[in-house]
Amino acid sequence: MNSTEDVFADELKKRTEEAQAVIERFLPKAEGPAATVIEAMNYSVEAGGKRLRPVFLMEVAKMYGAEKALYEPFMAALEMIHTYSLIHDDLPAMDNDHYRRGRLTTWAVYGDGMAVIAGDGLLNYAFETAAGAFDACHDLERMRRCAKALQVLGRNAGIYGMVGGQCADLVSEKAASPVSEDTLLFIHRNKTAALIDSGLVIGAVLAGAPEEDIRKLHQIAEEIGLAFQIRDDILDVSGSQETLGKSIGKDAAEGKATYVSMHGLDAASKEVSRLTKSALLTFDGLGRTDPFLRDLLEALVTRTK
Amino acid sequence: MNSTEDVFADELKKRTEEAQAVIERFLPKAEGPAATVIEAMNYSVEAGGKRLRPVFLMEVAKMYGAEKALYEPFMAALEMIHTYSLIHDDLPAMDNDHYRRGRLTTWAVYGDGMAVIAGDGLLNYAFETAAGAFDACHDLERMRRCAKALQVLGRNAGIYGMVGGQCADLVSEKAASPVSEDTLLFIHRNKTAALIDSGLVIGAVLAGAPEEDIRKLHQIAEEIGLAFQIRDDILDVSGSQETLGKSIGKDAAEGKATYVSMHGLDAASKEVSRLTKSALLTFDGLGRTDPFLRDLLEALVTRTK
């Protein structure tokens, strides 16, 4: 690791810890007759991860000068939405996964009924938390920004975002014919890129960034989200289990179509480079900049683990 | 049926149809690669029911003079939340019910994975729909009311409302010792009364009703919600299967504790009367009135089906 990489790794660690502290501040206390569902929710959020989406949200918010009282609730809300989707994805009725990041999944600890309502509780609490940001809005302009941010959060999480992608994925898994490239791109754009879009766009909306920049941030999210997913599929084929910390070759074993299975490793790598370059070019055309965020966007798709 | 009852029944039918039309207007179109989940969501909402919560919301909104553009999205959102909870409650992981109102449940038609995300999609779309009301707010005061209404909607649906009640119910079903009266009341207050609270309070919040009236509406919701639930438990014991259109004696067969099993039929009936009288007295102390709504509150707890 050279010193530039050291600096980036340190900065990333700092940002992740900052995001972590914000998320923890917004988690509900497990008490009273509903303590178990709250415990299950917090167990799942605290399982950790890179906190990538809230870090994005925070960086963009700072870049455009949004106020903490507005963007922090949205950071926590976005991570709650990400986490609820993992809880429900792991259910026996869905992927039937027993472990995630080396820990038992929520249903494996609390039972599948409790895991269903823990996911519901988190999704709902995400909106409760985000709606709390209105209490810090003392003028019409800030109210409008908050309302717009809430609409972005909802759209990206729901049927026109992540849930839509999950549906297309479920349907294509059960379909007799192989998935088309259009459907595959639809799945990636909605299942993966949509929550990254919330991360990149909400901070700018809350700061009242120019429409032109918001449009560009949507574009960056789509390209980076897609590159991120293809890179994931490449690692599933070429990565070592040791570096990744998860079983590799899972997609191929399950006969799941990916960009790699459709176009081969070389073309997939080239597509990741093309998408990344295009996203960074768009990033450089924004009215503001943030060297760390630029590095993070690049690191995301060049990672080997 | 005497003529007063005829008039009420006609009025109720009219209101239900009005609410129905509003709800349908807000349902998403089932198209594109996510068509299946949208179809499953709409299948569940269209299964019908009394539309009690949106009717409440509409009546209170009209009583205080709220604007349609503000309250109609909330009517649809509230019914979406009610419906998502039924979809998830019916899952094999929860109550494992194959039929509801004589139709196959969502998971029985679409599979349990699709039913999980159909519930998620509806819960999320409820917030997307409600957040759409902000687009009709052109001043700070209306923005504030909308934000407050959204907070009420979220709180009553989540861990401090319905999800909290579902959790206490799940935990007590699996507990070795019988449920205490406190826990039973907690479950009813949260699982049943909380969404009725959204119905009675949100319309008043959107109209900018006095704080004192909003406080009273919360109180009415708690009493009517509890009376409604106890009445349900009475009918489960004393009603005929034919009038109710569902199997009776289910709670007793499952050894589930209810207000009736704890206190007997007589005491339960007296408690329903006491709660109803108290709620109607509070209703009569509101700054506005609505004879139909008063009749509806009364009818809810004197119903025989």
Coordinates of C-alpha atoms in Angstrom, one line a residue:
Chain A
M1 CA 0.0 0.0 0.0
N2 CA 1.5 3.3 -1.0
S3 CA 1.0 6.5 1.0
T4 CA -1.8 8.0 -1.2
E5 CA -3.7 4.8 -0.6
D6 CA -2.9 5.1 3.2
V7 CA -4.3 8.6 3.3
F8 CA -7.5 7.5 1.5
A9 CA -8.0 4.5 3.7
D10 CA -7.6 6.7 6.8
E11 CA -10.1 9.2 5.4
L12 CA -12.5 6.5 4.6
K13 CA -12.2 5.0 8.1
K14 CA -12.9 8.4 9.6
R15 CA -16.0 8.9 7.4
T16 CA -17.3 5.5 8.1
E17 CA -17.0 6.0 11.9
E18 CA -18.7 9.4 11.6
A19 CA -21.6 7.8 9.7
Q20 CA -21.7 5.0 12.2
A21 CA -22.0 7.5 15.1
V22 CA -24.9 9.3 13.3
I23 CA -26.7 6.0 12.6
E24 CA -26.4 4.8 16.2
R25 CA -27.8 8.1 17.5
F26 CA -31.0 7.6 15.6
L27 CA -31.6 3.9 16.6
P28 CA -34.6 3.4 18.9
K29 CA -34.1 2.0 22.4
A30 CA -35.2 -1.6 22.9
E31 CA -37.7 -1.3 25.8
G32 CA -41.3 -2.0 26.6
P33 CA -43.5 -4.8 25.2
A34 CA -42.1 -4.1 21.7
A35 CA -38.5 -4.5 22.8
T36 CA -37.9 -7.7 20.8
V37 CA -38.6 -6.2 17.4
I38 CA -36.5 -3.2 18.2
E39 CA -33.7 -5.5 19.4
A40 CA -33.9 -7.4 16.1
M41 CA -33.9 -4.1 14.1
N42 CA -30.8 -2.9 16.0
Y43 CA -29.0 -6.3 15.7
S44 CA -29.3 -6.0 12.0
V45 CA -28.3 -2.4 11.7
E46 CA -25.3 -3.0 14.0
A47 CA -24.1 -5.9 11.9
G48 CA -22.2 -3.2 10.2
G49 CA -20.9 -2.9 6.7
K50 CA -19.3 -0.1 4.9
R51 CA -22.0 2.5 5.6
L52 CA -21.4 3.5 2.0
R53 CA -24.8 5.1 1.3
P54 CA -24.8 7.3 4.4
V55 CA -21.2 8.3 3.7
F56 CA -22.1 9.3 0.2
L57 CA -25.1 11.3 1.5
M58 CA -22.9 13.0 4.2
E59 CA -20.1 13.9 1.7
V60 CA -22.4 15.4 -0.9
A61 CA -24.3 17.3 1.8
K62 CA -21.1 18.8 3.1
M63 CA -19.9 19.5 -0.4
Y64 CA -22.9 21.7 -1.1
G65 CA -23.2 23.0 2.5
A66 CA -26.4 21.4 3.8
E67 CA -27.2 21.6 7.5
K68 CA -26.5 18.6 9.8
A69 CA -30.0 18.8 11.3
L70 CA -31.4 18.2 7.9
Y71 CA -29.1 15.6 6.4
E72 CA -28.2 13.4 9.5
P73 CA -31.8 12.0 9.8
F74 CA -31.6 11.1 6.1
M75 CA -28.3 9.3 6.6
A76 CA -29.8 7.1 9.3
A77 CA -33.0 6.6 7.3
L78 CA -31.1 5.5 4.2
E79 CA -29.0 2.9 6.2
M80 CA -32.3 1.6 7.8
I81 CA -33.8 1.1 4.4
H82 CA -30.7 -0.7 3.1
T83 CA -30.7 -2.9 6.3
Y84 CA -34.4 -3.7 6.1
S85 CA -33.9 -4.9 2.5
L86 CA -31.1 -7.3 3.7
I87 CA -33.3 -8.7 6.5
H88 CA -36.1 -9.5 4.1
D89 CA -33.8 -10.7 1.3
D90 CA -32.3 -13.3 3.8
L91 CA -35.7 -14.7 4.8
P92 CA -36.4 -18.4 4.0
A93 CA -39.2 -17.1 1.7
M94 CA -36.5 -15.2 -0.3
D95 CA -32.8 -16.2 -0.4
N96 CA -32.9 -18.4 2.7
D97 CA -29.5 -17.2 3.9
H98 CA -28.3 -18.2 7.4
Y99 CA -25.2 -16.0 7.6
R100 CA -24.3 -12.5 6.5
R101 CA -20.9 -10.9 7.2
G102 CA -20.1 -13.9 9.5
R103 CA -23.1 -13.4 11.8
L104 CA -26.4 -15.2 11.9
T105 CA -29.0 -13.5 9.8
T106 CA -31.9 -11.8 11.6
W107 CA -34.5 -14.6 11.0
A108 CA -31.9 -17.2 12.1
V109 CA -31.7 -15.5 15.5
Y110 CA -35.2 -14.2 16.0
G111 CA -37.4 -16.5 13.9
D112 CA -38.9 -15.6 10.5
G113 CA -42.1 -14.0 11.8
M114 CA -40.1 -11.6 13.9
A115 CA -37.7 -10.9 11.0
V116 CA -40.6 -10.0 8.8
I117 CA -41.8 -7.3 11.2
A118 CA -38.3 -6.2 12.1
G119 CA -37.8 -5.4 8.4
D120 CA -41.2 -3.6 8.4
G121 CA -40.3 -1.8 11.5
L122 CA -37.0 -0.5 10.0
L123 CA -38.6 0.6 6.8
N124 CA -41.3 2.4 8.7
Y125 CA -38.8 3.9 11.2
A126 CA -36.7 5.1 8.2
F127 CA -39.5 7.3 7.2
E128 CA -40.3 8.4 10.8
T129 CA -36.6 9.3 11.2
A130 CA -36.4 11.2 7.9
A131 CA -39.7 13.0 8.6
G132 CA -38.1 14.2 11.9
A133 CA -35.9 16.5 9.7
F134 CA -39.0 18.7 9.1
D135 CA -38.8 19.8 12.8
A136 CA -35.5 21.6 11.9
C137 CA -37.0 23.5 8.9
H138 CA -38.0 27.0 9.8
D139 CA -38.7 28.4 6.3
L140 CA -40.6 27.4 3.2
E141 CA -37.5 26.8 1.2
R142 CA -36.1 24.3 3.7
M143 CA -39.5 22.6 4.0
R144 CA -39.6 22.2 0.2
R145 CA -36.1 20.7 0.1
C146 CA -37.0 18.2 2.9
A147 CA -40.2 17.2 1.1
K148 CA -38.2 16.7 -2.1
A149 CA -35.5 14.7 -0.3
L150 CA -38.3 12.5 1.2
Q151 CA -39.7 11.9 -2.2
V152 CA -36.3 10.8 -3.6
L153 CA -35.8 8.5 -0.6
G154 CA -39.2 6.9 -1.2
R155 CA -39.0 6.6 -4.9
N156 CA -35.6 4.9 -4.9
A157 CA -36.7 2.4 -2.2
G158 CA -40.0 1.4 -3.7
I159 CA -41.5 -0.1 -6.8
Y160 CA -39.8 2.5 -9.0
G161 CA -36.5 1.6 -7.3
M162 CA -35.2 -1.2 -5.1
V163 CA -38.5 -3.1 -4.7
G164 CA -39.0 -3.0 -8.4
G165 CA -35.5 -4.4 -9.0
Q166 CA -36.2 -7.2 -6.4
C167 CA -39.4 -8.0 -8.2
A168 CA -37.7 -8.3 -11.7
D169 CA -35.0 -10.4 -10.0
L170 CA -37.5 -12.8 -8.4
V171 CA -39.5 -13.1 -11.6
S172 CA -36.4 -13.8 -13.8
E173 CA -35.1 -16.4 -11.3
K174 CA -38.3 -18.4 -11.8
A175 CA -38.6 -17.7 -15.6
A176 CA -38.1 -20.6 -18.1
S177 CA -36.1 -18.4 -20.5
P178 CA -32.8 -16.7 -19.7
V179 CA -32.9 -13.1 -18.6
S180 CA -32.5 -10.5 -21.4
E181 CA -29.8 -7.8 -21.1
D182 CA -32.4 -5.1 -20.8
T183 CA -34.0 -6.9 -17.8
L184 CA -30.5 -7.5 -16.2
L185 CA -29.7 -3.8 -16.5
F186 CA -33.2 -2.9 -15.1
I187 CA -32.4 -5.2 -12.1
H188 CA -29.0 -3.6 -11.5
R189 CA -30.3 0.0 -12.0
N190 CA -33.1 -0.6 -9.5
K191 CA -31.8 -3.2 -7.0
T192 CA -28.3 -1.7 -6.7
A193 CA -28.1 1.8 -8.2
A194 CA -31.3 3.2 -6.7
L195 CA -30.1 3.4 -3.1
I196 CA -26.7 4.7 -4.3
D197 CA -28.7 7.4 -6.1
S198 CA -30.4 8.3 -2.7
G199 CA -26.9 8.6 -1.2
L200 CA -25.6 10.9 -4.0
V201 CA -28.7 13.0 -4.5
I202 CA -30.4 13.6 -1.2
G203 CA -27.5 15.7 0.3
A204 CA -27.6 18.0 -2.7
V205 CA -31.3 18.3 -2.6
L206 CA -31.2 19.3 1.1
A207 CA -28.5 21.9 0.4
G208 CA -30.6 23.4 -2.4
A209 CA -27.9 22.5 -5.1
P210 CA -28.7 23.7 -8.7
E211 CA -31.0 21.4 -10.7
E212 CA -28.2 20.9 -13.2
D213 CA -26.0 19.4 -10.5
I214 CA -28.8 17.2 -9.2
R215 CA -29.3 15.8 -12.7
K216 CA -25.6 15.0 -13.0
L217 CA -25.6 13.3 -9.6
H218 CA -28.4 11.0 -10.8
Q219 CA -26.3 10.2 -13.8
I220 CA -23.2 9.5 -11.7
A221 CA -25.3 7.2 -9.4
E222 CA -26.6 5.2 -12.4
E223 CA -23.1 4.7 -13.9
I224 CA -21.3 4.0 -10.6
G225 CA -24.1 1.7 -9.4
L226 CA -23.9 -0.3 -12.6
A227 CA -20.1 -0.4 -12.5
F228 CA -20.3 -1.5 -8.8
Q229 CA -22.6 -4.4 -9.6
I230 CA -20.5 -5.6 -12.7
R231 CA -17.4 -5.4 -10.6
D232 CA -19.2 -7.5 -7.9
D233 CA -20.0 -10.1 -10.6
I234 CA -16.3 -10.0 -11.8
L235 CA -15.1 -10.6 -8.3
D236 CA -17.6 -13.5 -7.9
V237 CA -15.7 -15.2 -10.8
S238 CA -12.1 -14.1 -10.4
G239 CA -11.7 -13.0 -6.8
S240 CA -10.4 -15.3 -4.1
Q241 CA -12.7 -16.4 -1.3
E242 CA -10.1 -15.3 1.2
T243 CA -9.9 -11.6 0.1
L244 CA -13.6 -11.3 -0.4
G245 CA -14.7 -13.0 2.9
K246 CA -17.6 -14.7 1.1
S247 CA -18.1 -17.8 -1.0
I248 CA -17.2 -17.1 -4.7
G249 CA -18.7 -18.7 -7.8
K250 CA -22.1 -18.6 -6.2
D251 CA -23.8 -17.0 -9.2
A252 CA -22.3 -19.4 -11.7
A253 CA -23.2 -22.4 -9.5
E254 CA -26.8 -21.1 -9.4
G255 CA -26.8 -20.5 -13.1
K256 CA -27.6 -16.9 -12.5
A257 CA -27.1 -14.6 -15.6
T258 CA -24.7 -11.7 -14.9
Y259 CA -23.0 -9.2 -17.1
V260 CA -19.9 -11.4 -16.9
S261 CA -21.8 -14.6 -18.0
M262 CA -23.2 -12.6 -20.9
H263 CA -20.1 -10.8 -22.2
G264 CA -17.1 -12.5 -20.6
L265 CA -14.6 -11.1 -18.1
D266 CA -12.7 -8.9 -20.5
A267 CA -15.7 -7.0 -21.9
A268 CA -17.0 -6.7 -18.3
S269 CA -13.8 -5.1 -17.1
K270 CA -13.8 -2.7 -20.0
E271 CA -17.4 -1.8 -19.2
V272 CA -16.5 -1.1 -15.6
S273 CA -13.7 1.2 -16.8
R274 CA -15.9 3.0 -19.3
L275 CA -18.7 3.6 -16.8
T276 CA -16.3 4.8 -14.1
K277 CA -14.5 7.2 -16.4
S278 CA -17.8 8.6 -17.6
A279 CA -19.0 9.0 -14.0
L280 CA -15.8 10.8 -12.9
L281 CA -16.0 13.1 -15.9
T282 CA -19.5 14.1 -14.9
F283 CA -18.3 14.5 -11.3
D284 CA -15.6 16.9 -12.5
G285 CA -18.3 19.0 -14.2
L286 CA -20.2 19.6 -11.0
G287 CA -20.3 23.1 -9.5
R288 CA -18.5 21.9 -6.3
T289 CA -15.8 19.3 -5.7
D290 CA -14.6 17.0 -2.9
P291 CA -11.3 15.0 -3.6
F292 CA -12.2 12.3 -1.0
L293 CA -15.6 11.7 -2.6
R294 CA -13.9 11.5 -6.1
D295 CA -11.4 8.9 -4.7
L296 CA -14.3 7.0 -3.1
L297 CA -16.2 6.7 -6.4
E298 CA -13.1 5.4 -8.1
A299 CA -12.1 3.1 -5.3
L300 CA -15.6 1.5 -5.3
V301 CA -15.1 0.0 -8.7
T302 CA -11.4 -0.8 -8.6
R303 CA -11.6 -2.6 -5.3
T304 CA -10.4 -6.2 -5.1
K305 CA -12.5 -7.0 -2.1
Chain B
M1 CA -84.0 -2.4 9.8
N2 CA -85.8 0.8 10.7
S3 CA -85.5 3.9 8.5
T4 CA -82.8 5.7 10.7
E5 CA -80.6 2.6 10.2
D6 CA -81.4 2.7 6.5
V7 CA -80.3 6.3 6.2
F8 CA -77.1 5.5 8.0
A9 CA -76.4 2.4 5.9
D10 CA -76.9 4.5 2.7
E11 CA -74.6 7.2 4.0
L12 CA -72.0 4.6 4.9
K13 CA -72.2 3.0 1.5
K14 CA -71.7 6.4 -0.2
R15 CA -68.7 7.2 2.0
T16 CA -67.2 3.8 1.4
E17 CA -67.5 4.2 -2.4
E18 CA -66.0 7.7 -2.2
A19 CA -63.0 6.4 -0.2
Q20 CA -62.8 3.5 -2.6
A21 CA -62.6 5.8 -5.6
V22 CA -59.9 7.9 -4.0
I23 CA -57.8 4.8 -3.1
E24 CA -58.0 3.5 -6.7
R25 CA -56.9 6.8 -8.1
F26 CA -53.6 6.5 -6.2
L27 CA -52.8 2.9 -7.0
P28 CA -49.8 2.4 -9.3
K29 CA -50.1 0.9 -12.8
A30 CA -48.9 -2.6 -13.1
E31 CA -46.4 -2.3 -16.0
G32 CA -42.7 -2.9 -16.9
P33 CA -40.4 -5.5 -15.3
A34 CA -41.8 -4.7 -11.9
A35 CA -45.4 -5.4 -13.0
T36 CA -45.8 -8.5 -10.8
V37 CA -45.2 -6.9 -7.5
I38 CA -47.5 -4.0 -8.4
E39 CA -50.2 -6.5 -9.5
A40 CA -49.8 -8.3 -6.1
M41 CA -50.0 -5.0 -4.3
N42 CA -53.2 -4.0 -6.2
Y43 CA -54.7 -7.4 -5.8
S44 CA -54.4 -7.0 -2.1
V45 CA -55.8 -3.5 -1.9
E46 CA -58.6 -4.3 -4.2
A47 CA -59.6 -7.3 -2.0
G48 CA -61.7 -4.6 -0.4
G49 CA -63.0 -4.3 3.1
K50 CA -64.8 -1.5 4.8
R51 CA -62.3 1.2 4.1
L52 CA -63.0 2.3 7.6
R53 CA -59.7 4.1 8.2
P54 CA -59.8 6.3 5.1
V55 CA -63.5 7.0 5.7
F56 CA -62.6 8.3 9.2
L57 CA -59.8 10.4 7.7
M58 CA -62.0 11.9 5.1
E59 CA -64.9 12.6 7.5
V60 CA -62.7 14.4 10.0
A61 CA -60.9 16.3 7.3
K62 CA -64.2 17.5 5.9
M63 CA -65.5 18.3 9.4
Y64 CA -62.5 20.7 10.0
G65 CA -62.3 21.9 6.4
A66 CA -59.0 20.4 5.1
E67 CA -58.3 20.6 1.4
K68 CA -58.7 17.5 -0.8
A69 CA -55.3 17.8 -2.3
L70 CA -53.8 17.4 1.2
Y71 CA -56.0 14.7 2.7
E72 CA -56.7 12.4 -0.2
P73 CA -53.1 11.2 -0.6
F74 CA -53.2 10.4 3.2
M75 CA -56.5 8.4 2.8
A76 CA -54.8 6.2 0.2
A77 CA -51.6 5.9 2.2
L78 CA -53.4 4.8 5.3
E79 CA -55.3 2.1 3.4
M80 CA -52.0 0.9 1.8
I81 CA -50.5 0.6 5.3
H82 CA -53.5 -1.3 6.6
T83 CA -53.3 -3.6 3.5
Y84 CA -49.5 -4.2 3.7
S85 CA -50.0 -5.3 7.4
L86 CA -52.6 -7.9 6.3
I87 CA -50.3 -9.3 3.5
H88 CA -47.5 -9.8 6.0
D89 CA -49.8 -11.1 8.8
D90 CA -51.1 -13.8 6.4
L91 CA -47.6 -15.0 5.4
P92 CA -46.6 -18.7 6.3
A93 CA -44.0 -17.1 8.6
M94 CA -46.7 -15.3 10.5
D95 CA -50.4 -16.6 10.7
N96 CA -50.1 -18.9 7.7
D97 CA -53.6 -17.9 6.4
H98 CA -54.7 -19.1 2.9
Y99 CA -57.9 -17.1 2.7
R100 CA -59.0 -13.6 3.6
R101 CA -62.5 -12.3 2.9
G102 CA -63.2 -15.4 0.8
R103 CA -60.2 -14.7 -1.6
L104 CA -56.8 -16.4 -1.6
T105 CA -54.3 -14.4 0.4
T106 CA -51.5 -12.6 -1.5
W107 CA -48.8 -15.2 -0.8
A108 CA -51.2 -18.0 -1.7
V109 CA -51.5 -16.5 -5.2
Y110 CA -48.1 -14.9 -5.8
G111 CA -45.8 -17.0 -3.6
D112 CA -44.4 -16.0 -0.2
G113 CA -41.3 -14.2 -1.6
M114 CA -43.4 -12.0 -3.8
A115 CA -45.8 -11.4 -0.9
V116 CA -42.9 -10.2 1.3
I117 CA -41.9 -7.6 -1.3
A118 CA -45.5 -6.7 -2.2
G119 CA -46.0 -5.7 1.5
D120 CA -42.7 -3.8 1.4
G121 CA -43.8 -2.1 -1.8
L122 CA -47.1 -1.0 -0.3
L123 CA -45.6 0.3 2.9
N124 CA -43.1 2.2 0.9
Y125 CA -45.7 3.4 -1.6
A126 CA -47.8 4.6 1.3
F127 CA -45.1 7.1 2.3
E128 CA -44.4 8.0 -1.4
T129 CA -48.1 8.8 -1.8
A130 CA -48.4 10.8 1.4
A131 CA -45.2 12.7 0.6
G132 CA -46.9 13.7 -2.7
A133 CA -49.2 15.9 -0.6
F134 CA -46.3 18.4 -0.1
D135 CA -46.6 19.3 -3.8
A136 CA -50.0 20.9 -3.0
C137 CA -48.6 22.9 -0.1
H138 CA -47.8 26.5 -1.1
D139 CA -47.2 28.1 2.3
L140 CA -45.2 27.3 5.4
E141 CA -48.3 26.6 7.5
R142 CA -49.6 23.9 5.1
M143 CA -46.1 22.4 4.9
R144 CA -46.0 22.1 8.7
R145 CA -49.4 20.4 8.8
C146 CA -48.3 17.9 6.1
A147 CA -45.1 17.2 7.9
K148 CA -47.0 16.7 11.2
A149 CA -49.5 14.4 9.5
L150 CA -46.7 12.3 8.0
Q151 CA -45.2 12.0 11.5
V152 CA -48.5 10.8 12.9
L153 CA -48.9 8.3 10.0
G154 CA -45.4 6.9 10.6
R155 CA -45.6 6.7 14.4
N156 CA -48.9 4.9 14.4
A157 CA -47.7 2.4 11.8
G158 CA -44.3 1.6 13.3
I159 CA -42.6 0.3 16.4
Y160 CA -44.5 2.8 18.6
G161 CA -47.8 1.7 17.0
M162 CA -48.9 -1.2 14.9
V163 CA -45.5 -3.0 14.5
G164 CA -45.0 -2.7 18.2
G165 CA -48.4 -4.3 18.8
Q166 CA -47.5 -7.1 16.3
C167 CA -44.3 -7.7 18.2
A168 CA -46.0 -8.0 21.6
D169 CA -48.6 -10.3 20.1
L170 CA -45.9 -12.6 18.5
V171 CA -43.9 -12.7 21.8
S172 CA -46.9 -13.4 23.9
E173 CA -48.1 -16.2 21.6
K174 CA -44.7 -18.0 22.2
A175 CA -44.5 -17.2 25.9
A176 CA -44.9 -20.0 28.5
S177 CA -47.0 -17.9 30.9
P178 CA -50.3 -16.4 29.9
V179 CA -50.4 -12.8 28.7
S180 CA -51.1 -10.1 31.4
E181 CA -53.9 -7.6 31.1
D182 CA -51.4 -4.8 30.6
T183 CA -49.8 -6.6 27.7
L184 CA -53.2 -7.4 26.2
L185 CA -54.2 -3.7 26.4
F186 CA -50.8 -2.8 24.9
I187 CA -51.4 -5.1 21.9
H188 CA -54.9 -3.8 21.3
R189 CA -53.9 -0.2 21.7
N190 CA -51.0 -0.6 19.2
K191 CA -52.2 -3.3 16.8
T192 CA -55.8 -2.1 16.5
A193 CA -56.2 1.4 17.8
A194 CA -53.1 3.0 16.3
L195 CA -54.3 2.9 12.7
I196 CA -57.7 4.1 13.8
D197 CA -55.9 7.0 15.5
S198 CA -54.3 7.9 12.1
G199 CA -57.8 7.9 10.6
L200 CA -59.2 10.2 13.3
V201 CA -56.3 12.5 13.8
I202 CA -54.6 13.1 10.4
G203 CA -57.6 14.9 8.8
A204 CA -57.7 17.3 11.8
V205 CA -53.9 17.9 11.6
L206 CA -54.1 18.7 7.9
A207 CA -56.9 21.2 8.5
G208 CA -55.0 22.9 11.3
A209 CA -57.6 22.0 14.0
P210 CA -56.9 23.3 17.5
E211 CA -54.4 21.2 19.6
E212 CA -57.2 20.6 22.2
D213 CA -59.4 18.9 19.5
I214 CA -56.4 16.8 18.3
R215 CA -55.8 15.6 21.8
K216 CA -59.4 14.7 22.1
L217 CA -59.4 12.8 18.8
H218 CA -56.4 10.8 20.1
Q219 CA -58.5 9.9 23.1
I220 CA -61.5 8.9 21.1
A221 CA -59.3 6.7 18.9
E222 CA -57.9 4.9 21.9
E223 CA -61.3 4.2 23.4
I224 CA -63.1 3.3 20.1
G225 CA -60.1 1.1 19.0
L226 CA -60.2 -0.8 22.3
A227 CA -64.0 -1.2 22.2
F228 CA -63.8 -2.3 18.6
Q229 CA -61.3 -5.0 19.5
I230 CA -63.2 -6.3 22.6
R231 CA -66.4 -6.3 20.4
D232 CA -64.5 -8.5 17.9
D233 CA -63.5 -10.9 20.7
I234 CA -67.2 -11.0 21.9
L235 CA -68.4 -11.8 18.4
D236 CA -65.7 -14.5 18.1
V237 CA -67.4 -16.2 21.0
S238 CA -71.1 -15.3 20.6
G239 CA -71.5 -14.5 16.9
S240 CA -72.8 -16.9 14.4
Q241 CA -70.4 -18.0 11.6
E242 CA -73.1 -17.1 9.0
T243 CA -73.5 -13.5 10.1
L244 CA -69.8 -12.9 10.5
G245 CA -68.7 -14.7 7.3
K246 CA -65.7 -16.1 9.1
S247 CA -65.0 -19.0 11.4
I248 CA -65.8 -18.3 15.0
G249 CA -64.3 -19.7 18.2
K250 CA -60.9 -19.4 16.6
D251 CA -59.3 -17.6 19.5
A252 CA -60.6 -20.0 22.1
A253 CA -59.5 -23.0 20.0
E254 CA -56.0 -21.5 19.8
G255 CA -56.0 -20.8 23.5
K256 CA -55.5 -17.1 22.8
A257 CA -56.2 -14.8 25.8
T258 CA -58.7 -12.0 25.1
Y259 CA -60.6 -9.5 27.2
V260 CA -63.5 -12.0 27.0
S261 CA -61.5 -15.0 28.2
M262 CA -60.1 -12.8 31.1
H263 CA -63.3 -11.2 32.3
G264 CA -66.3 -13.1 30.7
L265 CA -68.9 -12.0 28.2
D266 CA -70.9 -9.7 30.5
A267 CA -68.0 -7.7 31.8
A268 CA -66.7 -7.4 28.3
S269 CA -70.0 -6.1 27.0
K270 CA -70.1 -3.6 29.8
E271 CA -66.6 -2.4 29.0
V272 CA -67.5 -1.9 25.3
S273 CA -70.5 0.3 26.4
R274 CA -68.4 2.2 28.9
L275 CA -65.7 2.9 26.3
T276 CA -68.1 3.9 23.6
K277 CA -70.1 6.3 25.9
S278 CA -66.9 7.9 27.0
A279 CA -65.7 8.3 23.4
L280 CA -69.0 9.8 22.3
L281 CA -69.0 12.2 25.2
T282 CA -65.5 13.4 24.1
F283 CA -66.7 13.6 20.5
D284 CA -69.5 15.9 21.6
G285 CA -67.0 18.1 23.2
L286 CA -65.1 18.8 20.0
G287 CA -65.3 22.2 18.3
R288 CA -67.0 20.8 15.3
T289 CA -69.4 18.0 14.7
D290 CA -70.6 15.5 12.0
P291 CA -73.7 13.4 12.8
F292 CA -72.6 10.7 10.3
L293 CA -69.2 10.3 12.0
R294 CA -70.9 10.1 15.4
D295 CA -73.2 7.4 14.1
L296 CA -70.3 5.5 12.6
L297 CA -68.3 5.6 15.8
E298 CA -71.3 4.2 17.6
A299 CA -72.1 1.6 14.9
L300 CA -68.6 0.2 15.0
V301 CA -69.0 -1.1 18.5
T302 CA -72.6 -2.2 18.4
R303 CA -72.3 -4.1 15.2
T304 CA -73.3 -7.8 15.1
K305 CA -71.1 -8.5 12.0

